[in-house]
Amino acid sequence: GASVAEICATTAVPALAMALGSAAVSMAEPSEALQARLQRFSAGLLVGAVVTEIFPILKRQLMPGGDLSWVHMGAAILGFSGALFLMYSIKAMDLDGDSESDSDVPEGECSGPEAGRAGWLNPKGDGDEESSMKLRMWLTRLQAHSAALTRLVQAQDVDREAVDEE
C-alpha cells in the first residue's frame, strides 16, 4: 500500500491544476479556439486512459493462448463500428434546426408560457444569440408536440394515424 504522503503527493498535482484552472477561468472567459483545444486535449487524455486500462484485458481476450481469436476480434470491430454508426446517425439527424418543415412557429419566435420565461435561456444577456434562438425554437416545437399528444390521449376515440403523425 501507499503511505499518506505518497497519496497526498499524487493527488496534489490534479488538485492544484483544477484550482489554477478555476482561477484562470474566473478572471476571463477563454476564447472559443482555446476551449476547443482544451476539449480535444481532455478527450485525448480520456481515450489514452481508457485504452491503457482496457488494452491488457483486450490482449488477454483477443490472444488467449498466444493465438489470435477471430471471434473476439470480430466482436471488437463490430462494437467499434456500431458505435461509429450510432454517433454519425445522431449527427445526421441535424438537430441544429436548419429545417423548419415540421414547425408551425417561425424560427426565434416564442409563444405560450415559454415566451415569458425566455430569460432563463441566457440569464446574463450575453453569448450566442443564434444558439439561444434555436433552443427557444426547439422548446416551442417540443411544447407544441406535447400539447398535441396530450389532446390525442385525452380524446375518447384514439385516432392511430393522428398519433403516428405527431
Short mmCIF file of C-alpha atoms in Angstrom, two decimals:
data_model
loop_
_atom_site.label_atom_id
_atom_site.label_comp_id
_atom_site.label_asym_id
_atom_site.label_seq_id
_atom_site.Cartn_x
_atom_site.Cartn_y
_atom_site.Cartn_z
CA GLY A 1 0.00 0.00 0.00
CA ALA A 2 0.91 3.61 -0.35
CA SER A 3 1.65 5.90 2.54
CA VAL A 4 -0.36 9.03 3.29
CA ALA A 5 2.49 11.20 1.99
CA GLU A 6 2.56 9.33 -1.35
CA ILE A 7 -1.20 9.66 -1.71
CA CYS A 8 -1.07 13.39 -0.95
CA ALA A 9 1.79 13.91 -3.42
CA THR A 10 -0.09 12.02 -6.15
CA THR A 11 -3.35 13.90 -5.67
CA ALA A 12 -1.77 17.34 -5.17
CA VAL A 13 -0.96 17.87 -8.86
CA PRO A 14 -4.54 17.40 -10.19
CA ALA A 15 -5.98 19.39 -7.28
CA LEU A 16 -3.57 22.26 -7.91
CA ALA A 17 -4.28 22.15 -11.65
CA MET A 18 -8.05 22.35 -11.03
CA ALA A 19 -7.62 25.27 -8.63
CA LEU A 20 -5.39 27.18 -11.06
CA GLY A 21 -7.75 26.44 -13.97
CA SER A 22 -10.77 27.63 -11.99
CA ALA A 23 -8.95 30.82 -11.01
CA ALA A 24 -7.95 31.49 -14.62
CA VAL A 25 -11.48 30.97 -15.93
CA SER A 26 -12.98 33.20 -13.23
CA MET A 27 -10.73 36.09 -14.36
CA ALA A 28 -11.61 35.94 -18.07
CA GLU A 29 -13.57 33.66 -20.36
CA PRO A 30 -11.25 31.69 -22.66
CA SER A 31 -11.68 32.09 -26.41
CA GLU A 32 -13.63 29.52 -28.38
CA ALA A 33 -10.41 28.31 -30.03
CA LEU A 34 -8.78 27.69 -26.64
CA GLN A 35 -11.92 25.96 -25.37
CA ALA A 36 -11.92 23.67 -28.42
CA ARG A 37 -8.23 22.86 -27.96
CA LEU A 38 -8.71 22.08 -24.27
CA GLN A 39 -11.72 19.87 -25.02
CA ARG A 40 -9.72 17.93 -27.62
CA PHE A 41 -6.82 17.61 -25.18
CA SER A 42 -9.20 16.31 -22.49
CA ALA A 43 -10.75 13.85 -24.94
CA GLY A 44 -7.28 12.61 -25.87
CA LEU A 45 -6.39 12.13 -22.21
CA LEU A 46 -9.62 10.24 -21.64
CA VAL A 47 -9.10 7.98 -24.66
CA GLY A 48 -5.50 7.36 -23.55
CA ALA A 49 -6.61 6.42 -20.04
CA VAL A 50 -9.34 4.10 -21.32
CA VAL A 51 -7.00 2.40 -23.80
CA THR A 52 -4.31 1.99 -21.14
CA GLU A 53 -6.84 0.42 -18.79
CA ILE A 54 -8.56 -1.78 -21.38
CA PHE A 55 -5.59 -2.86 -23.52
CA PRO A 56 -4.39 -5.63 -21.16
CA ILE A 57 -7.94 -7.01 -21.00
CA LEU A 58 -8.26 -6.86 -24.80
CA LYS A 59 -4.89 -8.55 -25.24
CA ARG A 60 -5.97 -11.41 -22.95
CA GLN A 61 -9.31 -11.77 -24.80
CA LEU A 62 -8.00 -11.43 -28.36
CA MET A 63 -4.98 -13.67 -27.83
CA PRO A 64 -5.99 -16.18 -25.12
CA GLY A 65 -3.29 -18.77 -25.79
CA GLY A 66 -0.98 -16.63 -27.86
CA ASP A 67 -3.18 -17.19 -30.94
CA LEU A 68 -5.47 -14.52 -32.31
CA SER A 69 -9.15 -15.19 -31.53
CA TRP A 70 -11.03 -14.10 -34.64
CA VAL A 71 -14.40 -14.27 -32.87
CA HIS A 72 -13.29 -11.78 -30.23
CA MET A 73 -11.60 -9.61 -32.88
CA GLY A 74 -14.81 -9.58 -34.92
CA ALA A 75 -16.86 -8.64 -31.86
CA ALA A 76 -14.48 -5.76 -31.08
CA ILE A 77 -14.63 -4.48 -34.67
CA LEU A 78 -18.43 -4.84 -34.74
CA GLY A 79 -18.79 -2.92 -31.45
CA PHE A 80 -16.50 -0.13 -32.63
CA SER A 81 -18.29 0.09 -35.98
CA GLY A 82 -21.67 0.14 -34.27
CA ALA A 83 -20.57 2.99 -32.02
CA LEU A 84 -19.34 5.00 -35.02
CA PHE A 85 -22.57 4.31 -36.89
CA LEU A 86 -24.65 5.46 -33.92
CA MET A 87 -22.57 8.61 -33.48
CA TYR A 88 -22.80 9.63 -37.13
CA SER A 89 -26.51 8.71 -37.28
CA ILE A 90 -27.22 11.09 -34.44
CA LYS A 91 -25.17 13.77 -36.19
CA ALA A 92 -27.06 13.14 -39.44
CA MET A 93 -30.36 13.86 -37.68
CA ASP A 94 -29.33 17.53 -37.96
CA LEU A 95 -30.62 18.83 -34.65
CA ASP A 96 -29.33 22.33 -35.44
CA GLY A 97 -32.80 23.44 -36.51
CA ASP A 98 -31.92 24.25 -40.12
CA SER A 99 -35.12 22.67 -41.41
CA GLU A 100 -38.49 24.14 -40.47
CA SER A 101 -40.66 21.59 -42.24
CA ASP A 102 -42.21 20.24 -39.03
CA SER A 103 -42.76 23.57 -37.30
CA ASP A 104 -45.68 25.96 -37.42
CA VAL A 105 -43.78 28.56 -35.40
CA PRO A 106 -41.25 30.78 -37.20
CA GLU A 107 -37.65 30.48 -36.05
CA GLY A 108 -36.86 32.52 -32.98
CA GLU A 109 -40.49 33.26 -32.16
CA CYS A 110 -41.81 32.03 -28.84
CA SER A 111 -45.44 31.66 -27.89
CA GLY A 112 -47.40 30.49 -24.90
CA PRO A 113 -45.91 30.21 -21.41
CA GLU A 114 -42.41 29.90 -22.86
CA ALA A 115 -42.42 33.48 -24.13
CA GLY A 116 -42.41 34.97 -20.63
CA ARG A 117 -39.59 32.74 -19.42
CA ALA A 118 -37.14 33.24 -22.28
CA GLY A 119 -34.68 34.99 -19.94
CA TRP A 120 -33.57 31.73 -18.32
CA LEU A 121 -32.03 30.65 -21.62
CA ASN A 122 -29.47 33.44 -21.47
CA PRO A 123 -29.55 35.00 -17.97
CA LYS A 124 -26.55 37.32 -18.46
CA GLY A 125 -27.80 38.62 -21.78
CA ASP A 126 -24.50 37.81 -23.48
CA GLY A 127 -23.39 34.81 -25.50
CA ASP A 128 -24.53 33.24 -28.70
CA GLU A 129 -27.93 34.67 -29.65
CA GLU A 130 -28.31 32.22 -32.54
CA SER A 131 -27.97 29.24 -30.18
CA SER A 132 -30.49 30.78 -27.80
CA MET A 133 -32.96 31.27 -30.65
CA LYS A 134 -32.53 27.70 -31.83
CA LEU A 135 -33.03 26.41 -28.30
CA ARG A 136 -36.18 28.51 -27.91
CA MET A 137 -37.44 27.21 -31.26
CA TRP A 138 -36.85 23.58 -30.25
CA LEU A 139 -38.51 24.13 -26.87
CA THR A 140 -41.51 25.68 -28.61
CA ARG A 141 -41.71 22.72 -31.00
CA LEU A 142 -41.49 20.31 -28.07
CA GLN A 143 -44.25 22.18 -26.27
CA ALA A 144 -46.49 22.13 -29.37
CA HIS A 145 -45.94 18.40 -29.95
CA SER A 146 -46.54 17.52 -26.31
CA ALA A 147 -49.75 19.58 -26.28
CA ALA A 148 -50.96 17.81 -29.41
CA LEU A 149 -50.16 14.41 -27.93
CA THR A 150 -51.95 15.36 -24.70
CA ARG A 151 -55.06 16.26 -26.68
CA LEU A 152 -54.88 12.93 -28.53
CA VAL A 153 -54.50 10.98 -25.29
CA GLN A 154 -57.46 12.74 -23.65
CA ALA A 155 -59.76 12.03 -26.63
CA GLN A 156 -62.36 9.28 -26.26
CA ASP A 157 -61.53 7.63 -29.59
CA VAL A 158 -57.85 7.31 -30.38
CA ASP A 159 -57.01 8.06 -34.00
CA ARG A 160 -53.85 6.00 -34.56
CA GLU A 161 -52.97 7.87 -37.76
CA ALA A 162 -53.04 11.21 -35.92
CA VAL A 163 -50.80 9.77 -33.18
CA ASP A 164 -48.35 8.48 -35.80
CA GLU A 165 -48.24 11.92 -37.44
CA GLU A 166 -47.25 13.54 -34.15
#
